[in-house]
Coordinates of C-alpha atoms and ligand atoms in Angstrom, one line a residue:
M608 CA -18.6 1.9 8.9
G609 CA -18.2 5.0 10.7
A610 CA -14.7 6.7 11.3
S611 CA -13.2 7.2 14.6
A612 CA -11.8 10.5 15.7
G613 CA -8.4 9.0 14.9
H614 CA -9.3 8.2 11.4
Q615 CA -10.8 11.7 10.8
A616 CA -7.6 13.4 12.2
G617 CA -5.5 10.9 9.9
R618 CA -7.8 12.0 7.0
R619 CA -6.8 15.8 7.7
R620 CA -3.1 14.9 8.1
G621 CA -2.6 12.1 5.9
C622 CA -3.2 13.9 2.7
R623 CA -0.7 16.7 3.4
A624 CA 2.1 14.5 4.3
G625 CA 3.8 13.7 1.4
Y626 CA 6.7 14.5 -1.1
Y627 CA 6.2 15.2 -5.0
R628 CA 8.2 16.1 -8.0
E629 CA 5.6 18.8 -9.0
P630 CA 4.2 21.4 -6.5
F631 CA 0.8 20.9 -4.6
A632 CA -2.2 22.4 -6.5
F633 CA -2.9 24.4 -3.1
A634 CA 0.2 24.4 -1.1
D635 CA -0.4 25.8 2.3
D636 CA 3.3 26.0 3.2
P637 CA 5.3 28.3 0.7
N638 CA 8.6 27.0 1.9
S639 CA 7.5 23.6 0.9
P640 CA 5.4 23.4 -2.1
R641 CA 6.4 20.0 -3.1
G642 CA 5.7 18.8 0.5
K643 CA 9.1 17.4 2.3
P644 CA 10.6 14.2 3.2
A645 CA 10.0 12.7 6.6
A646 CA 13.9 11.8 6.7
S647 CA 16.8 13.8 5.5
P648 CA 18.6 11.9 2.7
S649 CA 21.8 11.6 5.0
N650 CA 19.8 10.2 7.7
L651 CA 17.9 7.8 5.5
A652 CA 20.9 6.6 3.7
A653 CA 22.9 6.0 6.9
F654 CA 19.9 4.2 8.5
C655 CA 19.4 1.9 5.4
A656 CA 23.2 1.2 5.1
E657 CA 23.2 -0.2 8.6
A658 CA 20.1 -2.2 8.3
A659 CA 21.6 -3.7 5.1
R660 CA 25.0 -4.5 6.8
L661 CA 22.7 -6.2 9.7
G662 CA 20.7 -8.1 7.1
W663 CA 17.6 -6.5 8.3
Q664 CA 14.5 -6.1 6.4
V665 CA 13.5 -2.5 5.8
G666 CA 10.0 -1.0 4.7
A667 CA 9.5 2.5 4.0
H668 CA 5.9 4.1 3.6
C669 CA 6.1 6.3 0.6
V670 CA 3.5 9.2 -0.3
G671 CA 4.6 10.8 -3.4
D672 CA 6.8 10.1 -6.5
A673 CA 9.4 12.1 -5.0
A674 CA 9.3 10.2 -1.7
I675 CA 9.6 6.9 -3.8
D676 CA 12.6 8.6 -5.5
A677 CA 14.1 9.4 -2.2
A678 CA 13.5 5.7 -0.9
L679 CA 15.1 4.1 -4.0
T680 CA 18.2 6.4 -3.8
A681 CA 18.6 5.4 -0.1
F682 CA 18.2 1.8 -0.8
E683 CA 20.7 1.8 -3.7
S684 CA 23.2 3.5 -1.4
A685 CA 22.6 0.6 1.2
D686 CA 23.0 -1.9 -1.6
Q687 CA 26.4 -0.8 -2.0
A688 CA 27.2 -1.2 1.6
A689 CA 25.7 -4.9 1.4
P690 CA 23.6 -6.5 -1.2
I691 CA 19.8 -6.3 -0.2
R692 CA 18.4 -8.2 -2.9
G693 CA 16.8 -11.2 -1.3
L694 CA 15.9 -9.2 2.0
R695 CA 12.6 -8.2 0.6
W696 CA 12.9 -4.4 1.2
T697 CA 9.7 -3.1 0.8
L698 CA 7.9 0.2 -0.6
I699 CA 5.0 0.3 1.6
H700 CA 2.1 2.1 -0.4
M701 CA 4.3 3.3 -3.3
M702 CA 1.9 6.1 -4.1
L703 CA 2.3 7.9 -7.2
A704 CA 4.4 5.2 -8.8
R705 CA 6.0 6.2 -12.1
E706 CA 7.1 4.1 -14.7
D707 CA 11.0 5.1 -14.3
H708 CA 10.7 3.8 -10.7
W709 CA 10.5 0.1 -11.6
A710 CA 13.8 -0.7 -13.2
R711 CA 15.2 0.6 -9.9
A712 CA 12.8 -1.3 -7.6
N713 CA 13.1 -4.6 -9.5
R714 CA 16.9 -4.5 -9.9
L715 CA 17.0 -4.4 -6.0
G716 CA 14.3 -7.1 -5.8
L717 CA 12.1 -4.8 -3.7
I718 CA 8.5 -5.5 -2.7
V719 CA 5.5 -3.3 -3.1
T720 CA 2.7 -3.5 -0.7
A721 CA -0.6 -1.7 -1.9
Q722 CA -2.4 0.0 0.8
Q723 CA -5.7 0.9 -1.1
P724 CA -7.5 2.1 2.0
L725 CA -5.2 4.9 2.3
L726 CA -6.7 6.3 -1.2
Y727 CA -10.0 5.2 0.0
T728 CA -9.8 7.5 3.2
L729 CA -7.9 10.4 1.9
A730 CA -9.0 10.6 -1.7
E731 CA -11.1 14.1 -1.0
G732 CA -8.2 15.8 0.7
F733 CA -5.7 14.5 -1.9
R734 CA -7.7 16.1 -4.5
K735 CA -7.6 19.5 -2.8
Y736 CA -3.9 19.3 -2.1
I737 CA -2.3 17.7 -5.1
G738 CA -5.1 17.9 -7.5
P739 CA -7.5 15.3 -9.1
E740 CA -4.9 14.2 -11.7
R741 CA -2.3 12.9 -9.3
T742 CA -5.1 11.7 -7.1
R743 CA -6.4 9.3 -9.5
N744 CA -3.0 7.9 -10.1
L745 CA -2.2 7.2 -6.2
E746 CA -1.9 3.5 -5.7
P747 CA -1.8 2.3 -9.2
L748 CA -2.9 -1.4 -8.5
S749 CA -2.8 -2.8 -12.0
M750 CA 0.6 -1.1 -12.6
Y751 CA 1.9 -2.8 -9.4
L752 CA 0.8 -6.2 -10.6
S753 CA 2.2 -5.8 -14.1
R754 CA 5.6 -4.0 -13.4
S755 CA 6.5 -5.7 -10.1
E756 CA 8.7 -8.8 -10.7
Q757 CA 8.0 -9.8 -6.9
P758 CA 4.6 -10.9 -5.4
V759 CA 2.7 -7.9 -4.5
G760 CA 1.1 -7.4 -0.8
G761 CA -2.1 -5.6 0.4
G762 CA -2.9 -4.0 3.6
S763 CA -4.9 -1.6 5.5
D764 CA -2.5 1.0 6.5
S765 CA -4.1 1.0 9.9
P766 CA -4.3 3.1 12.1
V767 CA -4.4 6.0 9.5
T768 CA -7.1 3.9 7.8
P769 CA -9.8 1.5 9.2
F770 CA -8.5 -2.0 9.9
Q771 CA -10.9 -3.8 7.4
P772 CA -9.2 -6.0 4.8
L773 CA -12.6 -6.6 3.0
L774 CA -12.8 -2.6 2.6
G775 CA -9.4 -2.7 1.2
I776 CA -10.4 -5.7 -1.4
W777 CA -13.4 -4.0 -2.1
S778 CA -12.0 -0.5 -2.9
S779 CA -9.3 -2.2 -5.0
V780 CA -11.8 -4.0 -7.3
T781 CA -14.0 -0.9 -7.5
R782 CA -11.5 2.1 -6.9
Q783 CA -14.4 3.6 -4.7
T784 CA -13.3 6.1 -2.3
H785 CA -14.8 7.8 0.8
G786 CA -16.4 10.9 -0.5
A787 CA -14.8 11.4 -3.9
G788 CA -16.3 8.6 -5.9
V789 CA -14.3 6.3 -8.1
Q790 CA -10.8 7.3 -8.5
G791 CA -8.5 6.0 -11.3
A792 CA -10.7 3.1 -12.7
D793 CA -7.7 2.4 -15.1
W794 CA -5.8 1.0 -12.0
K795 CA -8.6 -1.5 -10.7
I796 CA -7.9 -5.2 -10.4
G797 CA -9.9 -8.4 -10.3
A798 CA -11.2 -9.9 -7.1
E799 CA -9.0 -13.1 -7.3
Q800 CA -5.9 -10.6 -7.7
A801 CA -7.0 -8.7 -4.7
L802 CA -7.5 -11.6 -2.5
R803 CA -4.0 -12.8 -3.5
M804 CA -2.4 -9.5 -2.7
Y805 CA -4.1 -9.5 0.9
T806 CA -3.1 -13.2 1.5
L807 CA -0.1 -14.7 -0.2
G808 CA 1.3 -11.6 -1.3
S809 CA 1.3 -9.9 2.2
A810 CA 2.6 -13.4 3.7
Y811 CA 5.6 -13.2 1.3
A812 CA 6.5 -9.6 2.2
A813 CA 6.7 -10.7 5.8
F814 CA 8.8 -13.9 5.0
E815 CA 5.9 -16.1 6.2
E816 CA 4.9 -17.8 2.9
D817 CA 5.4 -21.0 4.2
R818 CA 3.2 -20.5 7.2
K819 CA 0.4 -18.1 6.1
G820 CA -1.5 -16.8 3.1
S821 CA -3.2 -20.1 1.9
I822 CA -5.0 -22.9 3.3
M823 CA -3.0 -26.2 2.9
P824 CA -1.3 -28.7 5.0
G825 CA 1.5 -27.3 7.1
K826 CA 0.5 -23.9 7.6
L827 CA -1.2 -22.3 10.3
A828 CA -5.0 -22.6 10.3
D829 CA -5.8 -19.0 10.9
M830 CA -8.7 -18.2 8.7
V831 CA -12.2 -16.5 8.4
V832 CA -15.3 -18.0 6.9
L833 CA -17.2 -15.6 4.6
D834 CA -20.8 -15.6 3.7
A835 CA -20.2 -15.0 0.1
D836 CA -17.2 -15.5 -2.1
P837 CA -15.6 -12.2 -3.1
C838 CA -14.8 -13.7 -6.4
Q839 CA -18.4 -14.6 -7.3
V840 CA -20.4 -11.7 -6.1
E841 CA -20.6 -8.5 -8.0
P842 CA -17.8 -6.1 -7.1
E843 CA -19.9 -3.7 -5.5
A844 CA -21.3 -6.3 -3.1
I845 CA -17.9 -7.3 -1.4
R846 CA -18.1 -4.5 0.8
D847 CA -21.2 -6.3 2.4
I848 CA -19.5 -9.6 2.7
R849 CA -19.8 -10.7 6.5
V850 CA -17.5 -12.7 8.4
V851 CA -19.3 -15.6 9.9
A852 CA -16.4 -17.2 11.8
T853 CA -12.9 -16.6 12.7
L854 CA -10.5 -19.4 13.4
V855 CA -6.9 -19.1 15.0
G856 CA -4.7 -22.2 14.9
G857 CA -7.7 -24.1 13.5
K858 CA -10.0 -23.2 16.7
V859 CA -13.0 -21.2 16.2
V860 CA -12.5 -18.0 18.2
H861 CA -15.4 -16.0 16.8
E862 CA -18.8 -16.8 15.5
A863 CA -21.2 -14.2 14.1
Ligands
ZN984 ZN1 1.7 4.3 5.6

């Protein structure tokens, strides 16, 4: 489970890329003590309005409560240009979601996709830059599940983080991180909830719930066979579950 050079670089960069309502604990750029948005409000609004007119789906990777504010403001102005409800616009890793975000997100029918491996990978760096309190509250998974009116998806946020779905499920259930121990135990979720996020939830976010996300007649037979049931083993043991076979279209393409 070693991290590649890319992941190491991502670890250094990732935790400093964000936009927050309150200043960083140890801001290294005095001109941007709260970080900064990756796109200007006017560019973001113009892009989103055009996407809304075209009926496109938009997903925004959000690091920090102010980044979520910025995405919501742009999505709301796009909704004025052409209604976006039903297009499943997505807040990808709604990091540091606040209670006041949910009324706005739900009114637009937004989807949130948890990317717990981002917190797993970058927790140590986040603690340094934004402080321990905010770090614990990044990726508040149980808040996503209780507040969102839409299915919640789950992902790896690869390539910033390792592409290992079971790692994401394990960290979602335990809140364990790389190098910073358990972060925000209050936000942990059950194994079945995590599995649902990583399967049906993500299929829904991609408009693919009729083909993917569960094993039933009429859907693609793309699946893995595991050597243990994530819902039956101890949470800590989910990380050690092995993939014994991978099927694509019902055909075995990998056997351990
Ligand atoms: Zn991301």
